[in-house]
Structure formats: C-alpha cells, structure tokens
mmCIF file of N, CA and C and ligand atoms in Angstrom:
data_model
loop_
_atom_site.group_PDB
_atom_site.id
_atom_site.type_symbol
_atom_site.label_atom_id
_atom_site.label_comp_id
_atom_site.label_asym_id
_atom_site.label_seq_id
_atom_site.Cartn_x
_atom_site.Cartn_y
_atom_site.Cartn_z
ATOM 1 N N MET A 1 31.136 98.565 44.609
ATOM 2 C CA MET A 1 31.573 98.679 45.999
ATOM 3 C C MET A 1 30.727 99.706 46.746
ATOM 4 N N VAL A 2 30.341 99.360 47.935
ATOM 5 C CA VAL A 2 29.676 100.317 48.804
ATOM 6 C C VAL A 2 30.407 100.308 50.154
ATOM 7 N N THR A 3 30.096 101.305 50.956
ATOM 8 C CA THR A 3 30.663 101.369 52.294
ATOM 9 C C THR A 3 29.649 100.816 53.285
ATOM 10 N N HIS A 4 29.979 99.700 53.871
ATOM 11 C CA HIS A 4 29.145 99.138 54.923
ATOM 12 C C HIS A 4 29.686 99.623 56.271
ATOM 13 N N THR A 5 28.782 99.777 57.225
ATOM 14 C CA THR A 5 29.210 100.081 58.580
ATOM 15 C C THR A 5 28.728 98.967 59.494
ATOM 16 N N GLY A 6 29.386 98.843 60.611
ATOM 17 C CA GLY A 6 28.987 97.805 61.546
ATOM 18 C C GLY A 6 29.723 97.961 62.854
ATOM 19 N N GLY A 7 29.497 96.989 63.739
ATOM 20 C CA GLY A 7 30.164 97.046 65.026
ATOM 21 C C GLY A 7 29.662 95.964 65.953
ATOM 22 N N CYS A 8 30.046 96.101 67.213
ATOM 23 C CA CYS A 8 29.664 95.088 68.198
ATOM 24 C C CYS A 8 28.297 95.418 68.794
ATOM 25 N N HIS A 9 27.851 94.598 69.723
ATOM 26 C CA HIS A 9 26.499 94.755 70.270
ATOM 27 C C HIS A 9 26.345 96.008 71.117
ATOM 28 N N CYS A 10 27.347 96.306 71.923
ATOM 29 C CA CYS A 10 27.213 97.459 72.826
ATOM 30 C C CYS A 10 27.530 98.770 72.123
ATOM 31 N N GLY A 11 28.134 98.696 70.925
ATOM 32 C CA GLY A 11 28.368 99.908 70.152
ATOM 33 C C GLY A 11 29.711 100.563 70.379
ATOM 34 N N ARG A 12 30.537 100.008 71.267
ATOM 35 C CA ARG A 12 31.854 100.623 71.485
ATOM 36 C C ARG A 12 32.742 100.428 70.263
ATOM 37 N N ILE A 13 32.643 99.234 69.650
ATOM 38 C CA ILE A 13 33.439 98.971 68.455
ATOM 39 C C ILE A 13 32.603 99.308 67.228
ATOM 40 N N ARG A 14 33.138 100.190 66.391
ATOM 41 C CA ARG A 14 32.471 100.569 65.147
ATOM 42 C C ARG A 14 33.504 100.531 64.036
ATOM 43 N N PHE A 15 33.062 100.077 62.854
ATOM 44 C CA PHE A 15 34.005 100.018 61.733
ATOM 45 C C PHE A 15 33.287 100.328 60.428
ATOM 46 N N ARG A 16 34.103 100.614 59.416
ATOM 47 C CA ARG A 16 33.648 100.786 58.036
ATOM 48 C C ARG A 16 34.365 99.757 57.189
ATOM 49 N N VAL A 17 33.665 99.219 56.183
ATOM 50 C CA VAL A 17 34.314 98.272 55.294
ATOM 51 C C VAL A 17 33.782 98.479 53.876
ATOM 52 N N GLU A 18 34.721 98.532 52.911
ATOM 53 C CA GLU A 18 34.370 98.645 51.499
ATOM 54 C C GLU A 18 34.190 97.248 50.935
ATOM 55 N N ALA A 19 32.995 96.979 50.412
ATOM 56 C CA ALA A 19 32.709 95.639 49.883
ATOM 57 C C ALA A 19 31.524 95.760 48.935
ATOM 58 N N PRO A 20 31.295 94.721 48.126
ATOM 59 C CA PRO A 20 30.115 94.768 47.256
ATOM 60 C C PRO A 20 28.825 94.842 48.072
ATOM 61 N N ALA A 21 27.748 95.319 47.431
ATOM 62 C CA ALA A 21 26.449 95.329 48.103
ATOM 63 C C ALA A 21 25.892 93.915 48.204
ATOM 64 N N ARG A 22 26.243 93.090 47.202
ATOM 65 C CA ARG A 22 25.849 91.679 47.246
ATOM 66 C C ARG A 22 27.022 90.886 47.805
ATOM 67 N N LEU A 23 26.876 90.473 49.027
ATOM 68 C CA LEU A 23 28.006 89.875 49.727
ATOM 69 C C LEU A 23 28.032 88.368 49.570
ATOM 70 N N GLU A 24 29.256 87.849 49.420
ATOM 71 C CA GLU A 24 29.470 86.402 49.489
ATOM 72 C C GLU A 24 30.277 86.133 50.741
ATOM 73 N N VAL A 25 29.690 85.361 51.624
ATOM 74 C CA VAL A 25 30.327 85.124 52.909
ATOM 75 C C VAL A 25 30.487 83.632 53.139
ATOM 76 N N ALA A 26 31.376 83.281 54.055
ATOM 77 C CA ALA A 26 31.672 81.879 54.323
ATOM 78 C C ALA A 26 31.213 81.507 55.737
ATOM 79 N N ASP A 27 30.553 80.378 55.810
ATOM 80 C CA ASP A 27 30.083 79.832 57.077
ATOM 81 C C ASP A 27 31.022 78.695 57.450
ATOM 82 N N CYS A 28 31.890 78.939 58.423
ATOM 83 C CA CYS A 28 32.961 78.003 58.764
ATOM 84 C C CYS A 28 32.516 77.076 59.894
ATOM 85 N N ASN A 29 32.895 75.803 59.775
ATOM 86 C CA ASN A 29 32.464 74.820 60.768
ATOM 87 C C ASN A 29 33.562 74.463 61.767
ATOM 88 N N CYS A 30 34.591 75.292 61.867
ATOM 89 C CA CYS A 30 35.662 74.964 62.808
ATOM 90 C C CYS A 30 35.193 75.154 64.243
ATOM 91 N N SER A 31 36.061 74.816 65.186
ATOM 92 C CA SER A 31 35.646 74.765 66.589
ATOM 93 C C SER A 31 35.112 76.096 67.089
ATOM 94 N N ILE A 32 35.753 77.207 66.701
ATOM 95 C CA ILE A 32 35.325 78.480 67.286
ATOM 96 C C ILE A 32 34.195 79.114 66.483
ATOM 97 N N CYS A 33 34.261 79.003 65.143
ATOM 98 C CA CYS A 33 33.221 79.642 64.330
ATOM 99 C C CYS A 33 31.866 78.960 64.512
ATOM 100 N N SER A 34 31.867 77.646 64.672
ATOM 101 C CA SER A 34 30.584 76.966 64.808
ATOM 102 C C SER A 34 29.923 77.315 66.140
ATOM 103 N N MET A 35 30.729 77.599 67.147
ATOM 104 C CA MET A 35 30.142 77.996 68.429
ATOM 105 C C MET A 35 29.517 79.378 68.371
ATOM 106 N N SER A 36 30.129 80.267 67.599
ATOM 107 C CA SER A 36 29.670 81.653 67.609
ATOM 108 C C SER A 36 28.785 81.991 66.419
ATOM 109 N N GLY A 37 28.698 81.115 65.421
ATOM 110 C CA GLY A 37 27.874 81.410 64.254
ATOM 111 C C GLY A 37 28.442 82.507 63.381
ATOM 112 N N TYR A 38 29.757 82.615 63.391
ATOM 113 C CA TYR A 38 30.445 83.688 62.672
ATOM 114 C C TYR A 38 30.300 83.515 61.159
ATOM 115 N N LEU A 39 29.963 84.591 60.443
ATOM 116 C CA LEU A 39 29.900 84.586 58.979
ATOM 117 C C LEU A 39 31.015 85.474 58.449
ATOM 118 N N HIS A 40 31.940 84.884 57.671
ATOM 119 C CA HIS A 40 33.158 85.576 57.252
ATOM 120 C C HIS A 40 32.975 86.380 55.973
ATOM 121 N N LEU A 41 33.262 87.656 56.065
ATOM 122 C CA LEU A 41 33.432 88.491 54.884
ATOM 123 C C LEU A 41 34.902 88.899 54.888
ATOM 124 N N ILE A 42 35.688 88.315 53.958
ATOM 125 C CA ILE A 42 37.131 88.566 53.935
ATOM 126 C C ILE A 42 37.427 89.743 53.010
ATOM 127 N N VAL A 43 38.134 90.737 53.524
ATOM 128 C CA VAL A 43 38.512 91.889 52.715
ATOM 129 C C VAL A 43 39.991 92.191 52.935
ATOM 130 N N PRO A 44 40.637 92.819 51.931
ATOM 131 C CA PRO A 44 42.009 93.291 52.161
ATOM 132 C C PRO A 44 41.999 94.330 53.283
ATOM 133 N N ALA A 45 43.088 94.364 54.047
ATOM 134 C CA ALA A 45 43.119 95.233 55.224
ATOM 135 C C ALA A 45 42.843 96.696 54.880
ATOM 136 N N GLU A 46 43.250 97.136 53.665
ATOM 137 C CA GLU A 46 43.083 98.553 53.342
ATOM 138 C C GLU A 46 41.626 98.934 53.107
ATOM 139 N N ARG A 47 40.748 97.943 52.987
ATOM 140 C CA ARG A 47 39.326 98.267 52.817
ATOM 141 C C ARG A 47 38.575 98.288 54.151
ATOM 142 N N PHE A 48 39.318 98.094 55.226
ATOM 143 C CA PHE A 48 38.706 98.055 56.547
ATOM 144 C C PHE A 48 39.208 99.227 57.379
ATOM 145 N N THR A 49 38.302 99.943 58.033
ATOM 146 C CA THR A 49 38.687 101.037 58.916
ATOM 147 C C THR A 49 38.007 100.864 60.261
ATOM 148 N N LEU A 50 38.809 100.783 61.298
ATOM 149 C CA LEU A 50 38.251 100.745 62.644
ATOM 150 C C LEU A 50 37.962 102.185 63.053
ATOM 151 N N VAL A 51 36.695 102.489 63.272
ATOM 152 C CA VAL A 51 36.281 103.862 63.560
ATOM 153 C C VAL A 51 36.423 104.165 65.048
ATOM 154 N N SER A 52 36.043 103.228 65.885
ATOM 155 C CA SER A 52 36.154 103.434 67.328
ATOM 156 C C SER A 52 36.197 102.094 68.033
ATOM 157 N N GLY A 53 36.699 102.111 69.248
ATOM 158 C CA GLY A 53 36.657 100.917 70.084
ATOM 159 C C GLY A 53 37.937 100.124 70.124
ATOM 160 N N GLY A 54 39.025 100.627 69.503
ATOM 161 C CA GLY A 54 40.281 99.894 69.518
ATOM 162 C C GLY A 54 40.759 99.567 70.925
ATOM 163 N N ASP A 55 40.464 100.440 71.867
ATOM 164 C CA ASP A 55 40.894 100.209 73.255
ATOM 165 C C ASP A 55 39.996 99.211 73.983
ATOM 166 N N CYS A 56 38.875 98.817 73.349
ATOM 167 C CA CYS A 56 37.957 97.856 73.981
ATOM 168 C C CYS A 56 38.213 96.430 73.524
ATOM 169 N N LEU A 57 39.170 96.256 72.584
ATOM 170 C CA LEU A 57 39.365 94.930 72.007
ATOM 171 C C LEU A 57 40.182 94.031 72.916
ATOM 172 N N SER A 58 39.712 92.824 73.112
ATOM 173 C CA SER A 58 40.517 91.783 73.732
ATOM 174 C C SER A 58 40.891 90.776 72.659
ATOM 175 N N THR A 59 42.002 90.080 72.865
ATOM 176 C CA THR A 59 42.484 89.120 71.873
ATOM 177 C C THR A 59 42.475 87.723 72.451
ATOM 178 N N TYR A 60 41.925 86.801 71.681
ATOM 179 C CA TYR A 60 41.943 85.399 72.049
ATOM 180 C C TYR A 60 42.672 84.631 70.961
ATOM 181 N N THR A 61 43.635 83.806 71.334
ATOM 182 C CA THR A 61 44.330 82.974 70.353
ATOM 183 C C THR A 61 44.313 81.529 70.847
ATOM 184 N N PHE A 62 44.383 80.614 69.903
ATOM 185 C CA PHE A 62 44.486 79.201 70.264
ATOM 186 C C PHE A 62 45.203 78.490 69.140
ATOM 187 N N ASN A 63 45.548 77.221 69.389
ATOM 188 C CA ASN A 63 46.155 76.408 68.354
ATOM 189 C C ASN A 63 47.451 77.063 67.852
ATOM 190 N N THR A 64 47.533 77.477 66.599
ATOM 191 C CA THR A 64 48.772 78.036 66.069
ATOM 192 C C THR A 64 49.044 79.437 66.589
ATOM 193 N N GLY A 65 48.015 80.118 67.068
ATOM 194 C CA GLY A 65 48.196 81.470 67.571
ATOM 195 C C GLY A 65 48.332 82.515 66.496
ATOM 196 N N VAL A 66 48.210 82.109 65.228
ATOM 197 C CA VAL A 66 48.357 83.072 64.133
ATOM 198 C C VAL A 66 47.116 83.951 64.038
ATOM 199 N N ALA A 67 45.955 83.332 64.126
ATOM 200 C CA ALA A 67 44.724 84.109 64.071
ATOM 201 C C ALA A 67 44.556 84.896 65.352
ATOM 202 N N LYS A 68 44.230 86.162 65.213
ATOM 203 C CA LYS A 68 43.950 87.001 66.362
ATOM 204 C C LYS A 68 42.438 87.187 66.437
ATOM 205 N N HIS A 69 41.829 86.474 67.356
ATOM 206 C CA HIS A 69 40.379 86.582 67.513
ATOM 207 C C HIS A 69 40.093 87.763 68.426
ATOM 208 N N LEU A 70 39.615 88.841 67.805
ATOM 209 C CA LEU A 70 39.402 90.086 68.535
ATOM 210 C C LEU A 70 37.937 90.181 68.935
ATOM 211 N N PHE A 71 37.705 90.453 70.189
ATOM 212 C CA PHE A 71 36.322 90.613 70.623
ATOM 213 C C PHE A 71 36.213 91.789 71.577
ATOM 214 N N CYS A 72 34.987 92.289 71.683
ATOM 215 C CA CYS A 72 34.729 93.435 72.545
ATOM 216 C C CYS A 72 34.779 92.980 74.000
ATOM 217 N N ALA A 73 35.600 93.664 74.808
ATOM 218 C CA ALA A 73 35.754 93.278 76.213
ATOM 219 C C ALA A 73 34.475 93.550 77.005
ATOM 220 N N THR A 74 33.612 94.393 76.490
ATOM 221 C CA THR A 74 32.387 94.721 77.220
ATOM 222 C C THR A 74 31.251 93.770 76.881
ATOM 223 N N CYS A 75 30.952 93.608 75.592
ATOM 224 C CA CYS A 75 29.784 92.796 75.233
ATOM 225 C C CYS A 75 30.171 91.410 74.715
ATOM 226 N N GLY A 76 31.442 91.171 74.432
ATOM 227 C CA GLY A 76 31.890 89.844 74.040
ATOM 228 C C GLY A 76 31.708 89.499 72.579
ATOM 229 N N VAL A 77 31.170 90.419 71.776
ATOM 230 C CA VAL A 77 30.899 90.106 70.376
ATOM 231 C C VAL A 77 32.172 90.214 69.545
ATOM 232 N N LYS A 78 32.393 89.205 68.691
ATOM 233 C CA LYS A 78 33.529 89.228 67.760
ATOM 234 C C LYS A 78 33.018 89.764 66.441
ATOM 235 N N SER A 79 33.264 91.027 66.177
ATOM 236 C CA SER A 79 32.715 91.658 64.975
ATOM 237 C C SER A 79 33.692 91.632 63.812
ATOM 238 N N PHE A 80 34.995 91.444 64.089
ATOM 239 C CA PHE A 80 35.989 91.284 63.027
ATOM 240 C C PHE A 80 37.223 90.668 63.660
ATOM 241 N N TYR A 81 38.116 90.125 62.836
ATOM 242 C CA TYR A 81 39.384 89.619 63.354
ATOM 243 C C TYR A 81 40.353 89.391 62.210
ATOM 244 N N VAL A 82 41.581 89.016 62.553
ATOM 245 C CA VAL A 82 42.627 88.744 61.573
ATOM 246 C C VAL A 82 42.710 87.233 61.380
ATOM 247 N N PRO A 83 42.271 86.724 60.224
ATOM 248 C CA PRO A 83 42.206 85.272 60.043
ATOM 249 C C PRO A 83 43.547 84.655 59.695
ATOM 250 N N ARG A 84 43.720 83.409 60.084
ATOM 251 C CA ARG A 84 44.969 82.697 59.803
ATOM 252 C C ARG A 84 45.184 82.523 58.311
ATOM 253 N N SER A 85 44.079 82.296 57.581
ATOM 254 C CA SER A 85 44.211 82.039 56.152
ATOM 255 C C SER A 85 44.573 83.303 55.381
ATOM 256 N N HIS A 86 44.241 84.476 55.934
ATOM 257 C CA HIS A 86 44.510 85.742 55.263
ATOM 258 C C HIS A 86 45.106 86.715 56.271
ATOM 259 N N PRO A 87 46.342 86.463 56.746
ATOM 260 C CA PRO A 87 46.904 87.322 57.797
ATOM 261 C C PRO A 87 47.115 88.757 57.340
ATOM 262 N N GLU A 88 47.050 88.995 56.021
ATOM 263 C CA GLU A 88 47.195 90.350 55.514
ATOM 264 C C GLU A 88 45.829 91.014 55.342
ATOM 265 N N GLY A 89 44.787 90.295 55.682
ATOM 266 C CA GLY A 89 43.436 90.829 55.501
ATOM 267 C C GLY A 89 42.658 90.843 56.795
ATOM 268 N N ILE A 90 41.377 91.152 56.638
ATOM 269 C CA ILE A 90 40.468 91.224 57.779
ATOM 270 C C ILE A 90 39.254 90.368 57.456
ATOM 271 N N SER A 91 38.810 89.614 58.440
ATOM 272 C CA SER A 91 37.527 88.946 58.314
ATOM 273 C C SER A 91 36.520 89.719 59.139
ATOM 274 N N VAL A 92 35.492 90.225 58.438
ATOM 275 C CA VAL A 92 34.415 90.952 59.113
ATOM 276 C C VAL A 92 33.262 89.977 59.326
ATOM 277 N N ASN A 93 32.644 90.030 60.489
ATOM 278 C CA ASN A 93 31.476 89.192 60.753
ATOM 279 C C ASN A 93 30.258 89.820 60.076
ATOM 280 N N ALA A 94 29.774 89.170 59.011
ATOM 281 C CA ALA A 94 28.653 89.734 58.259
ATOM 282 C C ALA A 94 27.425 89.924 59.148
ATOM 283 N N ARG A 95 27.344 89.191 60.242
ATOM 284 C CA ARG A 95 26.206 89.359 61.156
ATOM 285 C C ARG A 95 26.268 90.660 61.928
ATOM 286 N N CYS A 96 27.422 91.323 61.886
ATOM 287 C CA CYS A 96 27.597 92.555 62.650
ATOM 288 C C CYS A 96 27.488 93.809 61.782
ATOM 289 N N LEU A 97 27.132 93.635 60.500
ATOM 290 C CA LEU A 97 26.960 94.799 59.628
ATOM 291 C C LEU A 97 25.609 95.451 59.899
ATOM 292 N N ASP A 98 25.577 96.786 59.768
ATOM 293 C CA ASP A 98 24.321 97.509 59.940
ATOM 294 C C ASP A 98 23.365 97.179 58.799
ATOM 295 N N GLN A 99 22.081 97.316 59.080
ATOM 296 C CA GLN A 99 21.071 97.143 58.051
ATOM 297 C C GLN A 99 21.176 98.271 57.024
ATOM 298 N N GLY A 100 20.769 98.003 55.799
ATOM 299 C CA GLY A 100 20.592 99.094 54.851
ATOM 300 C C GLY A 100 21.493 99.070 53.638
ATOM 301 N N THR A 101 22.713 98.536 53.763
ATOM 302 C CA THR A 101 23.629 98.565 52.624
ATOM 303 C C THR A 101 23.829 97.193 51.999
ATOM 304 N N VAL A 102 23.406 96.150 52.675
ATOM 305 C CA VAL A 102 23.591 94.794 52.152
ATOM 306 C C VAL A 102 22.379 94.416 51.306
ATOM 307 N N GLU A 103 22.611 94.233 49.997
ATOM 308 C CA GLU A 103 21.512 93.860 49.104
ATOM 309 C C GLU A 103 21.168 92.394 49.234
ATOM 310 N N SER A 104 22.200 91.578 49.310
ATOM 311 C CA SER A 104 21.959 90.147 49.453
ATOM 312 C C SER A 104 23.176 89.506 50.098
ATOM 313 N N LEU A 105 22.939 88.347 50.657
ATOM 314 C CA LEU A 105 23.978 87.628 51.367
ATOM 315 C C LEU A 105 23.959 86.188 50.876
ATOM 316 N N THR A 106 25.053 85.781 50.221
ATOM 317 C CA THR A 106 25.168 84.399 49.773
ATOM 318 C C THR A 106 26.122 83.678 50.707
ATOM 319 N N VAL A 107 25.626 82.661 51.361
ATOM 320 C CA VAL A 107 26.418 81.953 52.363
ATOM 321 C C VAL A 107 26.952 80.647 51.780
ATOM 322 N N THR A 108 28.273 80.486 51.816
ATOM 323 C CA THR A 108 28.908 79.270 51.323
ATOM 324 C C THR A 108 29.527 78.519 52.495
ATOM 325 N N PRO A 109 29.207 77.246 52.672
ATOM 326 C CA PRO A 109 29.827 76.495 53.755
ATOM 327 C C PRO A 109 31.323 76.347 53.518
ATOM 328 N N PHE A 110 32.102 76.468 54.574
ATOM 329 C CA PHE A 110 33.541 76.249 54.477
ATOM 330 C C PHE A 110 33.965 75.245 55.534
ATOM 331 N N ASP A 111 34.730 74.245 55.113
ATOM 332 C CA ASP A 111 35.128 73.186 56.015
ATOM 333 C C ASP A 111 36.391 73.577 56.776
ATOM 334 N N GLY A 112 36.240 74.439 57.763
ATOM 335 C CA GLY A 112 37.379 74.907 58.546
ATOM 336 C C GLY A 112 38.020 73.817 59.378
ATOM 337 N N ARG A 113 37.258 72.770 59.689
ATOM 338 C CA ARG A 113 37.838 71.671 60.472
ATOM 339 C C ARG A 113 38.914 70.959 59.681
ATOM 340 N N GLU A 114 38.803 71.021 58.382
ATOM 341 C CA GLU A 114 39.809 70.390 57.525
ATOM 342 C C GLU A 114 40.604 71.458 56.797
ATOM 343 N N TRP A 115 40.780 72.595 57.501
ATOM 344 C CA TRP A 115 41.337 73.747 56.829
ATOM 345 C C TRP A 115 42.686 73.462 56.201
ATOM 346 N N GLU A 116 43.542 72.800 56.905
ATOM 347 C CA GLU A 116 44.883 72.572 56.379
ATOM 348 C C GLU A 116 44.831 71.816 55.058
ATOM 349 N N ARG A 117 43.854 70.947 54.913
ATOM 350 C CA ARG A 117 43.700 70.226 53.653
ATOM 351 C C ARG A 117 42.951 71.071 52.628
ATOM 352 N N SER A 118 41.885 71.757 53.057
ATOM 353 C CA SER A 118 41.030 72.436 52.083
ATOM 354 C C SER A 118 41.625 73.705 51.522
ATOM 355 N N ARG A 119 42.585 74.290 52.223
ATOM 356 C CA ARG A 119 43.076 75.578 51.745
ATOM 357 C C ARG A 119 43.778 75.462 50.406
ATOM 358 N N GLU A 120 44.178 74.245 50.050
ATOM 359 C CA GLU A 120 44.816 74.079 48.749
ATOM 360 C C GLU A 120 43.827 74.335 47.618
ATOM 361 N N SER A 121 42.567 74.010 47.824
ATOM 362 C CA SER A 121 41.588 74.110 46.754
ATOM 363 C C SER A 121 40.648 75.298 46.933
ATOM 364 N N LEU A 122 40.581 75.883 48.114
ATOM 365 C CA LEU A 122 39.602 76.939 48.354
ATOM 366 C C LEU A 122 40.308 78.147 48.927
ATOM 367 N N SER A 123 39.832 79.314 48.588
ATOM 368 C CA SER A 123 40.296 80.475 49.310
ATOM 369 C C SER A 123 39.230 80.772 50.335
ATOM 370 N N ALA A 124 39.568 80.653 51.550
ATOM 371 C CA ALA A 124 38.553 80.815 52.574
ATOM 372 C C ALA A 124 39.118 81.283 53.886
ATOM 373 N N PRO A 125 38.261 81.275 54.859
ATOM 374 C CA PRO A 125 38.542 82.040 56.070
ATOM 375 C C PRO A 125 39.308 81.263 57.108
ATOM 376 N N HIS A 126 38.962 81.553 58.171
ATOM 377 C CA HIS A 126 39.293 80.958 59.452
ATOM 378 C C HIS A 126 40.700 81.080 59.985
ATOM 379 N N GLY A 127 40.777 80.720 61.241
ATOM 380 C CA GLY A 127 42.014 80.832 61.933
ATOM 381 C C GLY A 127 42.172 79.797 62.957
HETATM 382 ZN ZN1 LIG B 201 30.775 95.679 72.606
#
C-alpha cells in the first residue's frame, strides 16, 4: 500500500487515498462514465481522505439516485464519487491521481450498461 494524492483540475479539491502502487482500475461503459472517460479505483471509505475542497463539491444524481456523482463546481472535474455498487466505499478517478506513486495501471473493461445483470458475477463500479 502507498499513499496516492490527487484532485481536480483547478486544485480546489485534493484528496489522499491508500491503495497499491500497481493499480487495477475499471473502465465503465455506462452512460455517464463513457462520456467522461472515468477510470474507477474502488477503495473502502476509510482509505480515502478528502484534504480540501469539500465546499466546492456539487452533486449530480440520475436514475436510481443512489450514486452521488460529485464534481468540482469550479472546473467540473469528477475526481471521486460514491458509487451505487459500493455505497460504503469511494470510487477515485485514476485519471486524477498525481504522477509519481502509480507504478502501473491495469485497465479492465466493465459493462456498466448491463450493471444490474453483471453485478452478480463481477465486483465493479458504477452508479
Ligand atoms: Zn476544480
């Protein structure tokens, strides 16, 4: 485990996350993730610390409303959020991690469009 840091584009939102140096992330093809190119790194909530920018977060919900899509009100970047599949955890956008601590990134496609069916066989992201 290493401590990765990251945040949004304008820098108002900053966070720390405990995760392996070799990351396995999920590339979801659902309606919102495919538009934004979001890469999911799912961690238990206790391994995630929001360092700054909590007051800059806006929330977008759709469909079931369970997933809280949090984005920076200033720059619009979604650097982390609470996924529907793991409401007790955090999905960090691997694209928003700082350089330097990530040794490798293994990207696995996830069929979020068929999430209700696929969740029986896969542990994966999305909301
Ligand atoms: Zn921002």
